[in-house]
XYZ file of C-alpha atoms in Angstrom:
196
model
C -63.373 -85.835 -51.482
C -62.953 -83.478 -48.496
C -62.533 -79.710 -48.674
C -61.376 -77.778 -45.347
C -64.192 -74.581 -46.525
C -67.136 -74.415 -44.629
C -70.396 -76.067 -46.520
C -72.306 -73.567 -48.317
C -75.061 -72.055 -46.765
C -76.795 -68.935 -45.405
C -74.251 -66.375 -43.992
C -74.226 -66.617 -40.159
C -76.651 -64.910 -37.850
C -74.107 -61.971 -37.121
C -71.344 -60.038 -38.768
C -68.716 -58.461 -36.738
C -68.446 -54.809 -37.576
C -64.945 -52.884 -38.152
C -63.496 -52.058 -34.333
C -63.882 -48.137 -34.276
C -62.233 -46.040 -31.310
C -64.394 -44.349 -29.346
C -64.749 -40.582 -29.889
C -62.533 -39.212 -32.864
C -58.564 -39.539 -32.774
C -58.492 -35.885 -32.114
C -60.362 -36.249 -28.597
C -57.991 -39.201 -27.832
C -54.867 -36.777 -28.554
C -56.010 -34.285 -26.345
C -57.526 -36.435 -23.376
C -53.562 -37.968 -23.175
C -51.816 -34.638 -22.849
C -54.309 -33.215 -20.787
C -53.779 -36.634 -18.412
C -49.922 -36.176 -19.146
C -49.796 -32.357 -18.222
C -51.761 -32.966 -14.785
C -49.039 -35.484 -13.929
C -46.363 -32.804 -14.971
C -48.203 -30.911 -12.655
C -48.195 -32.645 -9.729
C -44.479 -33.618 -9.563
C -43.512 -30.427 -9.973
C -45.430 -29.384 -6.650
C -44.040 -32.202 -5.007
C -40.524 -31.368 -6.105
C -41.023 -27.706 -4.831
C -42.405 -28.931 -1.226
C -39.491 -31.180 -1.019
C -37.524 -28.295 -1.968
C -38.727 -25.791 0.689
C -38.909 -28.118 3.763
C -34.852 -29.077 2.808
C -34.373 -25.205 2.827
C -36.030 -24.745 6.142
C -33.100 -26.520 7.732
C -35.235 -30.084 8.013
C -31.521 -32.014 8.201
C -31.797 -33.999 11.275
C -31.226 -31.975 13.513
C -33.408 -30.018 15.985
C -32.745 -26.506 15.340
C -30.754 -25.104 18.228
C -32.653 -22.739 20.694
C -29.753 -20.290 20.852
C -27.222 -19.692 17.939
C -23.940 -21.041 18.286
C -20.647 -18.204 18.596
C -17.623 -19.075 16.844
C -14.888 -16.724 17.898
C -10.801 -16.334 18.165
C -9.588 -16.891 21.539
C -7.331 -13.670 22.512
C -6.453 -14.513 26.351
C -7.016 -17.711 28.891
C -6.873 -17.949 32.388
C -7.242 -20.121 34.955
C -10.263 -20.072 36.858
C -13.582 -18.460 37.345
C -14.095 -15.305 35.126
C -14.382 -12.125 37.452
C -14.669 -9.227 35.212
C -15.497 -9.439 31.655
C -14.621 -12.604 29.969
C -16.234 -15.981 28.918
C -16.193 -18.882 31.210
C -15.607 -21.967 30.114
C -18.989 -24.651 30.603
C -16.940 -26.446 33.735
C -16.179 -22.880 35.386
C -12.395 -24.029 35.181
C -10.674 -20.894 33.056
C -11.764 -17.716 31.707
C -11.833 -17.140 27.806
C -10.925 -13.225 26.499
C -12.521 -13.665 22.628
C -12.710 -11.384 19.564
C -15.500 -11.002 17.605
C -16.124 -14.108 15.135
C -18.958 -15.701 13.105
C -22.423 -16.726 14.357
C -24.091 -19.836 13.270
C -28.512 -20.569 13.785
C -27.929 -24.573 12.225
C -25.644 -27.244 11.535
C -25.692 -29.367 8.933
C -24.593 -32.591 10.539
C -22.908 -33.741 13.526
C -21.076 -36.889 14.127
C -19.122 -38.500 16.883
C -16.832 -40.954 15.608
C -14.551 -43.689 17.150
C -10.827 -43.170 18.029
C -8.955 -43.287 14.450
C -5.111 -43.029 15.599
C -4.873 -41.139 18.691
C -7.112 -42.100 22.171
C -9.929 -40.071 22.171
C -13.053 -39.873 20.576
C -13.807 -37.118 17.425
C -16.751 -34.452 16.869
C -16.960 -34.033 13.340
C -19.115 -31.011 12.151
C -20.465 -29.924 8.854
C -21.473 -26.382 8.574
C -24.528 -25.047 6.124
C -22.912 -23.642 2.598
C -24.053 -20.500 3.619
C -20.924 -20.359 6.911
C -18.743 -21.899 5.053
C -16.791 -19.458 3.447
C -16.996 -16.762 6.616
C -15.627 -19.958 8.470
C -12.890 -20.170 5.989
C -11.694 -16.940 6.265
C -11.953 -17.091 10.434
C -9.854 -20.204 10.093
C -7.189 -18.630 7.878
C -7.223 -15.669 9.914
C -6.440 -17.557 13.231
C -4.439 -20.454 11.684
C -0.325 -20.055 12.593
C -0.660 -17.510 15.152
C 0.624 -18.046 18.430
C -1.173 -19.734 21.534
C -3.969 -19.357 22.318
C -4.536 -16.925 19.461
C -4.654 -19.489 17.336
C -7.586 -21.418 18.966
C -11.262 -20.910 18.026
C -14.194 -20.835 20.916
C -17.816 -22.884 20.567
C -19.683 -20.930 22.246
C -23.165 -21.779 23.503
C -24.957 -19.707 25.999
C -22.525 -17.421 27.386
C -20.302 -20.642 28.132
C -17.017 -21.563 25.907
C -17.825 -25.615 25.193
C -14.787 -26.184 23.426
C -12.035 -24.041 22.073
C -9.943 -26.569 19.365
C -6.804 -24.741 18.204
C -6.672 -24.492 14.362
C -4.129 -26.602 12.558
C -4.720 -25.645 9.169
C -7.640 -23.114 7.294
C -10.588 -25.000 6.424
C -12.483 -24.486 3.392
C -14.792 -27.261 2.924
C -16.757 -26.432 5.792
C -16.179 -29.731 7.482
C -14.126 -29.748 10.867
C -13.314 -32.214 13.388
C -12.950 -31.441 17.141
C -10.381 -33.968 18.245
C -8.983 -34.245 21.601
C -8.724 -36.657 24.371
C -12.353 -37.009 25.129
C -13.967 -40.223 26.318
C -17.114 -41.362 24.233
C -19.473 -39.805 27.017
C -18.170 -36.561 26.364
C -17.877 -36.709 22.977
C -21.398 -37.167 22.808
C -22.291 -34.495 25.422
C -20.250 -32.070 22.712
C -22.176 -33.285 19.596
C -25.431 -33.017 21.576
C -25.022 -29.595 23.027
C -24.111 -28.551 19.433
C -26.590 -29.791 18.061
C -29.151 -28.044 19.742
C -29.529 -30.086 22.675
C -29.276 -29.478 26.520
């Protein structure tokens, strides 16, 4: 007859004990959230680093040297300026301007392809903190009569471009369209961006 218990006999050399944690649950506990909280801790720090070096304008761009002047065109003429007035960056006219908004960064910049018309597009995205100032400026100068209704980049005591206004922009996004080739499309985005 066979039986599948083990023959009877002394109890084996050994005797496993009960598995007990180490230290009492209490010290466990408290080792975990003090492990959890450092964590807590440390993304938190992170976070506000990311936050402050996104604050310091660290969007791409190099920060521009010299601020960039956006003001209403009042008067244009033809040729060198010989009094007051600001010339444009070719030397070609002479720009009369009112007082407007000032701007230290850009957000973005962006030349972009042809969509309908022949020539290449600089699209610009100003900071939140222009973008209402702009909006008024662009209400302001939008449906007055040329070139009154045209607003001057200014960079350096030069006019770079001076787009007229076709409706008052909010958003803070605006697109400087015109016939320009993709050269000087990309001579416009890089003076505004900061670069000479």
């Amino acid at each position: 007859m066979s039986s599948d218990l083990p023959p009877p006999g002394p109890p084996p050399p050994y005797a496993p004990e009960p598995y007990q944690p180490y230290g009492p649950p209490e010290r466990n506990v408290g080792v975990i959230l003090l492990v959890a909280g450092a964590c807590v801790v440390a993304i938190g720090l992170i976070a506000a680093a990311l936050l402050l070096t996104l604050r310091a304008g660290d969007n791409g761009l190099p920060k521009p040297e010299k601020p960039l002047q956006i003001q209403q065109v009042t008067a244009v003429a033809p040729g060198r300026c010989t009094g007051s007035g600001v010339p444009s960056s070719d030397g070609e006219s002479c720009y009369q301007l009112a007082p407007g908004l000032t701007i230290t960064e850009l957000e973005q910049v962006d030349v972009v392809a042809p969509r309908t018309g022949p020539g290449w597009t600089v699209d610009i995205t100003l900071r939140p903190a222009d973008r209402a100032t702009f909006g008024r400026l662009t209400t302001q100068v939008y449906g007055q009569q040329q070139p009154r209704n045209q607003l001057a980049l200014v960079l350096d005591g030069k006019v770079l471009s001076a787009p007229t206004v076709q409706q008052p922009i909010l958003g803070g996004r605006l697109s400087i369209a015109g016939p320009f080739t993709k050269a000087e499309a990309n001579r416009l985005a890089d003076e505004l961006a900061g670069h000479s």
